[in-house]
Tab-separated table of C-alpha atoms (C1' of nucleotides) in Angstrom:
chain	number	residue	atom	x	y	z
A	18	UNK	CA	-4.618	3.722	5.321
A	19	UNK	CA	-3.094	3.161	2.022
A	20	UNK	CA	-3.876	1.375	-1.167
A	21	UNK	CA	-4.122	3.141	-4.490
A	22	UNK	CA	-7.377	5.078	-3.850
A	23	UNK	CA	-6.158	6.268	-0.455
A	24	UNK	CA	-2.857	7.410	-1.904
A	25	UNK	CA	-4.741	9.268	-4.632
A	26	UNK	CA	-6.722	11.121	-1.952
A	27	UNK	CA	-3.426	12.007	-0.252
A	28	UNK	CA	-1.980	13.174	-3.590
A	29	UNK	CA	-4.876	15.551	-4.237
A	30	UNK	CA	-4.542	16.965	-0.751
A	31	UNK	CA	-0.785	17.496	-1.056
A	32	UNK	CA	-1.287	19.069	-4.466
A	33	UNK	CA	-3.789	21.520	-3.028
A	34	UNK	CA	-1.454	22.482	-0.192
A	35	UNK	CA	1.913	22.413	-1.937
A	36	UNK	CA	1.682	23.006	-5.666
A	37	UNK	CA	3.095	26.371	-6.628
A	38	UNK	CA	4.113	27.064	-3.040
A	39	UNK	CA	7.596	27.833	-1.777
A	40	UNK	CA	8.957	25.621	0.996
A	41	UNK	CA	10.115	27.734	3.908
A	42	UNK	CA	11.134	24.818	6.087
A	43	UNK	CA	11.008	21.028	6.136
A	44	UNK	CA	11.663	19.035	9.238
A	45	UNK	CA	11.717	15.453	10.421
A	46	UNK	CA	13.606	13.847	13.238
A	47	UNK	CA	12.532	10.339	12.320
A	48	UNK	CA	15.448	8.269	11.055
A	49	UNK	CA	13.219	5.270	10.577
A	50	UNK	CA	10.943	7.033	8.060
A	51	UNK	CA	13.861	8.880	6.427
A	52	UNK	CA	16.018	5.754	6.152
A	53	UNK	CA	18.768	5.889	5.055
A	54	UNK	CA	18.967	9.690	4.943
A	55	UNK	CA	19.666	12.057	7.798
A	56	UNK	CA	17.204	14.685	9.056
A	57	UNK	CA	19.692	17.360	7.931
A	58	UNK	CA	19.750	16.064	4.356
A	59	UNK	CA	15.955	16.106	4.252
A	60	UNK	CA	15.720	19.650	5.568
A	61	UNK	CA	18.475	21.020	3.340
A	62	UNK	CA	17.159	19.503	0.130
A	63	UNK	CA	13.676	20.988	0.503
A	64	UNK	CA	14.197	24.420	2.047
A	65	UNK	CA	13.793	27.278	-0.413
A	66	UNK	CA	12.431	25.122	-3.236
A	67	UNK	CA	9.145	25.698	-5.067
A	68	UNK	CA	6.820	22.719	-5.618
A	69	UNK	CA	6.052	22.085	-9.269
A	70	UNK	CA	3.876	18.973	-9.121
A	71	UNK	CA	2.548	16.217	-6.880
A	72	UNK	CA	2.225	12.923	-8.712
A	73	UNK	CA	1.322	9.335	-7.901
A	74	UNK	CA	2.047	5.950	-9.323
A	75	UNK	CA	0.596	2.965	-7.528
A	76	UNK	CA	1.172	3.552	-3.827
A	77	UNK	CA	4.074	5.976	-4.326
A	78	UNK	CA	3.860	9.757	-4.322
A	79	UNK	CA	6.425	11.947	-6.119
A	80	UNK	CA	6.726	15.642	-5.306
A	81	UNK	CA	8.699	17.486	-7.972
A	82	UNK	CA	10.616	20.620	-7.061
A	83	UNK	CA	11.866	23.505	-9.185
A	84	UNK	CA	15.501	22.393	-9.131
A	85	UNK	CA	14.699	18.868	-10.302
A	86	UNK	CA	14.853	17.344	-6.837
A	87	UNK	CA	12.131	14.806	-6.069
A	88	UNK	CA	10.582	13.873	-2.763
A	89	UNK	CA	9.151	10.353	-2.749
A	90	UNK	CA	6.578	9.343	-0.156
A	91	UNK	CA	5.311	5.834	0.536
A	92	UNK	CA	2.661	5.546	3.253
A	93	UNK	CA	3.506	2.009	4.351
A	94	UNK	CA	0.718	0.604	6.498
A	95	UNK	CA	-0.296	3.606	8.588
A	96	UNK	CA	1.068	6.693	6.837
A	97	UNK	CA	-1.148	9.695	6.073
A	98	UNK	CA	-0.803	13.346	5.045
A	99	UNK	CA	-2.873	16.070	6.682
A	100	UNK	CA	-2.928	19.829	6.410
A	101	UNK	CA	-1.155	21.737	9.164
A	102	UNK	CA	-3.705	23.583	11.289
A	103	UNK	CA	-3.502	27.310	11.839
A	104	UNK	CA	-1.834	27.003	15.228
A	105	UNK	CA	0.776	24.656	13.787
A	106	UNK	CA	-0.032	22.049	16.430
A	107	UNK	CA	2.058	18.910	16.717
A	108	UNK	CA	-0.096	15.875	15.948
A	109	UNK	CA	0.036	12.403	17.482
A	110	UNK	CA	2.326	10.185	15.339
A	111	UNK	CA	3.685	13.208	13.457
A	112	UNK	CA	6.898	12.172	11.680
A	113	UNK	CA	7.586	15.118	9.366
A	114	UNK	CA	6.240	18.480	8.276
A	115	UNK	CA	6.696	20.715	5.266
A	116	UNK	CA	6.021	24.411	5.808
A	117	UNK	CA	5.288	26.645	2.832
A	118	UNK	CA	4.255	30.131	1.798
A	119	UNK	CA	1.422	30.318	-0.711
A	120	UNK	CA	0.350	33.730	-2.019
A	121	UNK	CA	2.100	35.248	0.956
A	122	UNK	CA	0.301	33.090	3.489
A	123	UNK	CA	1.793	30.303	5.606
A	124	UNK	CA	0.531	26.738	5.201
A	125	UNK	CA	1.908	23.276	5.603
A	126	UNK	CA	1.586	19.517	5.219
A	127	UNK	CA	2.146	17.085	8.074
A	128	UNK	CA	3.103	13.443	7.681
A	129	UNK	CA	1.600	11.081	10.273
A	130	UNK	CA	2.625	7.438	10.607
A	131	UNK	CA	2.162	5.482	13.834
A	132	UNK	CA	3.941	2.293	12.767
A	133	UNK	CA	6.609	4.082	10.711
A	134	UNK	CA	6.635	1.571	7.856
A	135	UNK	CA	6.278	4.550	5.491
A	136	UNK	CA	9.175	6.321	3.802
A	137	UNK	CA	10.255	9.815	2.771
A	138	UNK	CA	13.108	9.857	0.279
A	139	UNK	CA	14.758	12.883	-1.314
A	140	UNK	CA	16.590	12.166	-4.579
A	141	UNK	CA	17.903	14.036	-7.634
A	142	UNK	CA	16.247	11.536	-9.959
A	143	UNK	CA	13.700	8.724	-9.903
A	144	UNK	CA	14.442	5.972	-7.406
A	145	UNK	CA	14.402	2.273	-8.322
A	146	UNK	CA	11.212	1.660	-6.329
A	147	UNK	CA	9.404	4.145	-8.579
A	148	UNK	CA	10.989	3.061	-11.862
A	149	UNK	CA	10.153	-0.587	-11.261
A	150	UNK	CA	6.423	-0.019	-10.780
A	151	UNK	CA	4.069	-1.537	-13.331
A	152	UNK	CA	1.232	0.423	-14.965
A	153	UNK	CA	-1.125	2.346	-12.703
A	154	UNK	CA	-4.666	0.961	-13.039
A	155	UNK	CA	-6.292	4.354	-12.433
A	156	UNK	CA	-4.063	6.509	-14.637
A	157	UNK	CA	-3.246	3.986	-17.356
A	158	UNK	CA	-6.188	1.580	-17.178
A	159	UNK	CA	-5.667	-2.176	-17.182
A	160	UNK	CA	-4.313	-3.682	-20.394
A	161	UNK	CA	-6.004	-7.106	-20.384
A	162	UNK	CA	-3.730	-8.541	-23.074
A	163	UNK	CA	-0.582	-7.545	-21.262
A	164	UNK	CA	-1.909	-8.770	-17.911
A	165	UNK	CA	-3.028	-12.084	-19.414
A	166	UNK	CA	0.422	-12.530	-20.953
A	167	UNK	CA	2.155	-12.047	-17.616
A	168	UNK	CA	-0.265	-14.296	-15.740
A	169	UNK	CA	-0.020	-17.102	-18.296
A	170	UNK	CA	3.593	-17.686	-17.293
A	171	UNK	CA	2.940	-18.086	-13.577
A	172	UNK	CA	1.540	-20.690	-11.229
A	173	UNK	CA	1.315	-18.387	-8.247
A	174	UNK	CA	-2.143	-17.761	-6.826
A	175	UNK	CA	-3.949	-15.045	-8.800
A	176	UNK	CA	-4.431	-12.932	-5.689
A	177	UNK	CA	-0.714	-12.999	-4.928
A	178	UNK	CA	0.071	-12.002	-8.531
A	179	UNK	CA	-2.326	-9.052	-8.425
A	180	UNK	CA	-0.446	-7.611	-5.460
A	181	UNK	CA	2.853	-7.718	-7.395
A	182	UNK	CA	3.652	-4.003	-7.814
A	183	UNK	CA	5.667	-4.598	-10.992
A	184	UNK	CA	2.631	-6.172	-12.653
A	185	UNK	CA	0.030	-3.606	-11.582
A	186	UNK	CA	0.958	-0.728	-9.299
A	187	UNK	CA	-1.229	0.028	-6.313
A	188	UNK	CA	-3.222	-3.165	-5.726
A	189	UNK	CA	-3.002	-4.260	-2.095
A	190	UNK	CA	-4.665	-6.886	0.057
A	191	UNK	CA	-8.057	-5.193	0.140
A	192	UNK	CA	-8.362	-4.340	-3.558
A	193	UNK	CA	-7.128	-7.780	-4.650
A	194	UNK	CA	-9.611	-9.457	-2.287
A	195	UNK	CA	-12.520	-7.235	-3.343
A	196	UNK	CA	-11.659	-7.324	-7.041
A	197	UNK	CA	-11.632	-11.123	-7.153
A	198	UNK	CA	-14.978	-11.252	-5.396
A	199	UNK	CA	-16.444	-8.922	-8.045
A	200	UNK	CA	-14.871	-11.147	-10.727
A	201	UNK	CA	-16.295	-14.295	-9.064
A	202	UNK	CA	-12.909	-15.992	-9.195
A	203	UNK	CA	-11.355	-17.980	-6.348
A	204	UNK	CA	-8.221	-16.119	-5.143
A	205	UNK	CA	-6.314	-19.420	-4.820
A	206	UNK	CA	-6.579	-20.149	-8.556
A	207	UNK	CA	-3.162	-20.465	-10.217
A	208	UNK	CA	-2.626	-17.417	-12.462
A	209	UNK	CA	-1.986	-19.583	-15.505
A	210	UNK	CA	-5.336	-21.339	-15.044
A	211	UNK	CA	-7.248	-18.160	-15.860
A	212	UNK	CA	-8.644	-17.887	-19.367
A	213	UNK	CA	-8.451	-14.647	-21.305
A	214	UNK	CA	-12.118	-14.069	-20.400
A	215	UNK	CA	-11.269	-14.633	-16.726
A	216	UNK	CA	-8.507	-12.036	-16.899
A	217	UNK	CA	-10.953	-9.575	-18.450
A	218	UNK	CA	-13.312	-10.261	-15.533
A	219	UNK	CA	-10.505	-9.678	-13.054
A	220	UNK	CA	-9.677	-6.366	-14.732
A	221	UNK	CA	-13.319	-5.263	-14.512
A	222	UNK	CA	-13.527	-6.490	-10.913
A	223	UNK	CA	-10.464	-4.504	-9.889
A	224	UNK	CA	-11.758	-1.413	-11.642
A	225	UNK	CA	-15.080	-1.734	-9.831
A	226	UNK	CA	-13.347	-2.121	-6.455
A	227	UNK	CA	-11.088	0.823	-7.282
A	228	UNK	CA	-13.947	3.135	-8.296
A	229	UNK	CA	-16.011	2.179	-5.280
A	230	UNK	CA	-13.167	2.733	-2.835
A	231	UNK	CA	-12.244	6.070	-4.395
A	232	UNK	CA	-15.846	7.262	-4.104
A	233	UNK	CA	-16.065	6.252	-0.463
A	234	UNK	CA	-12.793	7.996	0.340
A	235	UNK	CA	-13.808	11.152	-1.504
A	236	UNK	CA	-16.792	11.545	0.786
A	237	UNK	CA	-14.852	10.836	3.996
A	238	UNK	CA	-11.183	11.608	3.371
A	239	UNK	CA	-9.821	10.864	6.800
A	240	UNK	CA	-11.993	7.940	7.792
A	241	UNK	CA	-10.933	4.343	7.623
A	242	UNK	CA	-13.536	2.225	5.876
A	243	UNK	CA	-14.596	-1.162	7.244
A	244	UNK	CA	-17.679	-2.203	5.321
A	245	UNK	CA	-16.215	-4.049	2.371
A	246	UNK	CA	-17.965	-6.644	0.228
A	247	UNK	CA	-15.779	-9.542	1.461
A	248	UNK	CA	-12.603	-8.173	3.031
A	249	UNK	CA	-12.845	-8.655	6.786
A	250	UNK	CA	-16.143	-10.562	6.487
A	251	UNK	CA	-15.011	-14.183	7.074
A	252	UNK	CA	-17.721	-16.079	8.943
A	253	UNK	CA	-20.472	-13.778	7.681
A	254	UNK	CA	-22.842	-14.522	4.775
A	255	UNK	CA	-21.842	-13.551	1.246
A	256	UNK	CA	-23.807	-10.511	0.073
A	257	UNK	CA	-24.311	-12.130	-3.306
A	258	UNK	CA	-25.169	-15.773	-2.567
A	259	UNK	CA	-25.476	-16.122	1.221
A	260	UNK	CA	-22.725	-18.730	1.595
A	261	UNK	CA	-20.557	-18.190	4.690
A	262	UNK	CA	-17.369	-16.321	3.685
A	263	UNK	CA	-14.165	-18.379	4.044
A	264	UNK	CA	-10.771	-17.301	5.263
A	265	UNK	CA	-7.358	-18.454	4.085
A	266	UNK	CA	-3.818	-17.123	3.848
A	267	UNK	CA	-2.232	-16.342	0.479
A	268	UNK	CA	1.245	-14.889	0.225
A	269	UNK	CA	1.228	-14.410	3.970
A	270	UNK	CA	-1.872	-12.218	3.865
A	271	UNK	CA	-5.323	-12.967	5.211
A	272	UNK	CA	-7.715	-13.561	2.365
A	273	UNK	CA	-11.510	-13.663	2.485
A	274	UNK	CA	-13.497	-15.282	-0.309
A	275	UNK	CA	-16.799	-17.006	-1.056
A	276	UNK	CA	-16.729	-20.698	-1.909
A	277	UNK	CA	-20.291	-20.367	-3.161
A	278	UNK	CA	-19.770	-17.898	-5.997
A	279	UNK	CA	-16.023	-17.516	-6.510
A	280	UNK	CA	-15.070	-20.429	-8.745
A	281	UNK	CA	-11.684	-22.130	-8.467
A	282	UNK	CA	-9.847	-22.362	-11.785
A	283	UNK	CA	-7.396	-25.245	-11.770
A	284	UNK	CA	-6.739	-26.468	-15.325
A	285	UNK	CA	-3.394	-25.258	-16.554
B	25	DC	C1'	-2.535	-11.063	27.740
B	26	DG	C1'	-2.712	-12.705	22.646
B	27	DG	C1'	-4.073	-11.838	18.053
B	28	DC	C1'	-4.445	-9.060	14.300
B	29	DA	C1'	-3.594	-5.128	10.964
B	30	DT	C1'	-4.435	-1.436	4.274
B	31	DG	C1'	3.039	-2.895	3.120
B	32	DT	C1'	7.686	-4.243	1.908
B	33	DT	C1'	12.039	-6.694	2.223
B	34	DG	C1'	15.123	-10.298	2.990
B	35	DC	C1'	16.395	-14.933	4.170
B	36	DG	C1'	16.364	-19.932	4.046
B	37	DC	C1'	14.819	-23.653	1.560
B	38	DA	C1'	12.884	-26.676	-2.088
C	10	DT	C1'	15.582	-19.393	-11.899
C	11	DT	C1'	11.244	-19.539	-9.514
C	12	DG	C1'	8.509	-19.463	-5.891
C	13	DC	C1'	7.037	-20.188	-1.109
C	14	DG	C1'	6.777	-19.666	3.772
C	15	DC	C1'	8.108	-16.964	7.366
C	16	DA	C1'	10.134	-13.362	10.204
C	17	DA	C1'	11.069	-8.731	10.787
C	18	DC	C1'	10.000	-3.908	11.011
C	19	DA	C1'	6.804	-0.691	15.147
C	20	DT	C1'	2.574	0.581	16.987
C	21	DG	C1'	-2.287	0.519	18.099
C	22	DC	C1'	-6.680	-1.595	18.679
C	23	DC	C1'	-9.948	-5.179	20.158
DNA sequence: CGGCATGTTGCGCA
DNA sequence: TTGCGCAACATGCC
């Protein structure tokens, strides 16, 4: 499911279920998702604690508890949080659950993850993965000057750079692909070949893709979207100029782009 | 059956 | 030091 907008939807849901609630029990028997912690450590750290806040930075979630403990959640490729139903039913691909009492009533959050690339980490302070994240485009906005400065020093393809979580936190394969289409810039362009005006276009393109995706997810929280502007549309006509969408691989990831209206920058 | 997938990490190599 | 390509992780869908 997850790129930044999806994780934001998950954050709001977890906040609604958990904030201010007292954890009665937390359980997970999945050593892959808990790596490298044990199920017992997970359960012991959370039981009896009250949830103070549910925060997000990029694709990471941070649940803060009353004793300072933090629970970090990364959704990997297929992770998702849902509310526990009244019967407390076990769901397909369930990997963990957090049971709480809120205003005297029982409730809970269930973590689903078929491929188990996601992670749940309990720690007394912020983990390196969180500390090393760059600015969050939704919460902090995109600082064009700072981004341009970082890109000017690199020859890597602009699309690969945009997915670097220390540069901007939360941009994945879909948002990078969509954002560059909005910006009309060829994803293969070396970062350093982009002018300051190009970088401003990229920032606006990413923001447009971000807003659009968030809106779609808000209206259908648990549905996977598949009608993007270019992502997944190789071989089909560009919605802007009609040229057949091309496919290539950048940084090991499938990339769709339009040779008709996304211009390759090459002068460094 | 093969191919592909929204993410991340680690390794070998230039 | 930088960066790239690639494999691995584990499962489901077409």
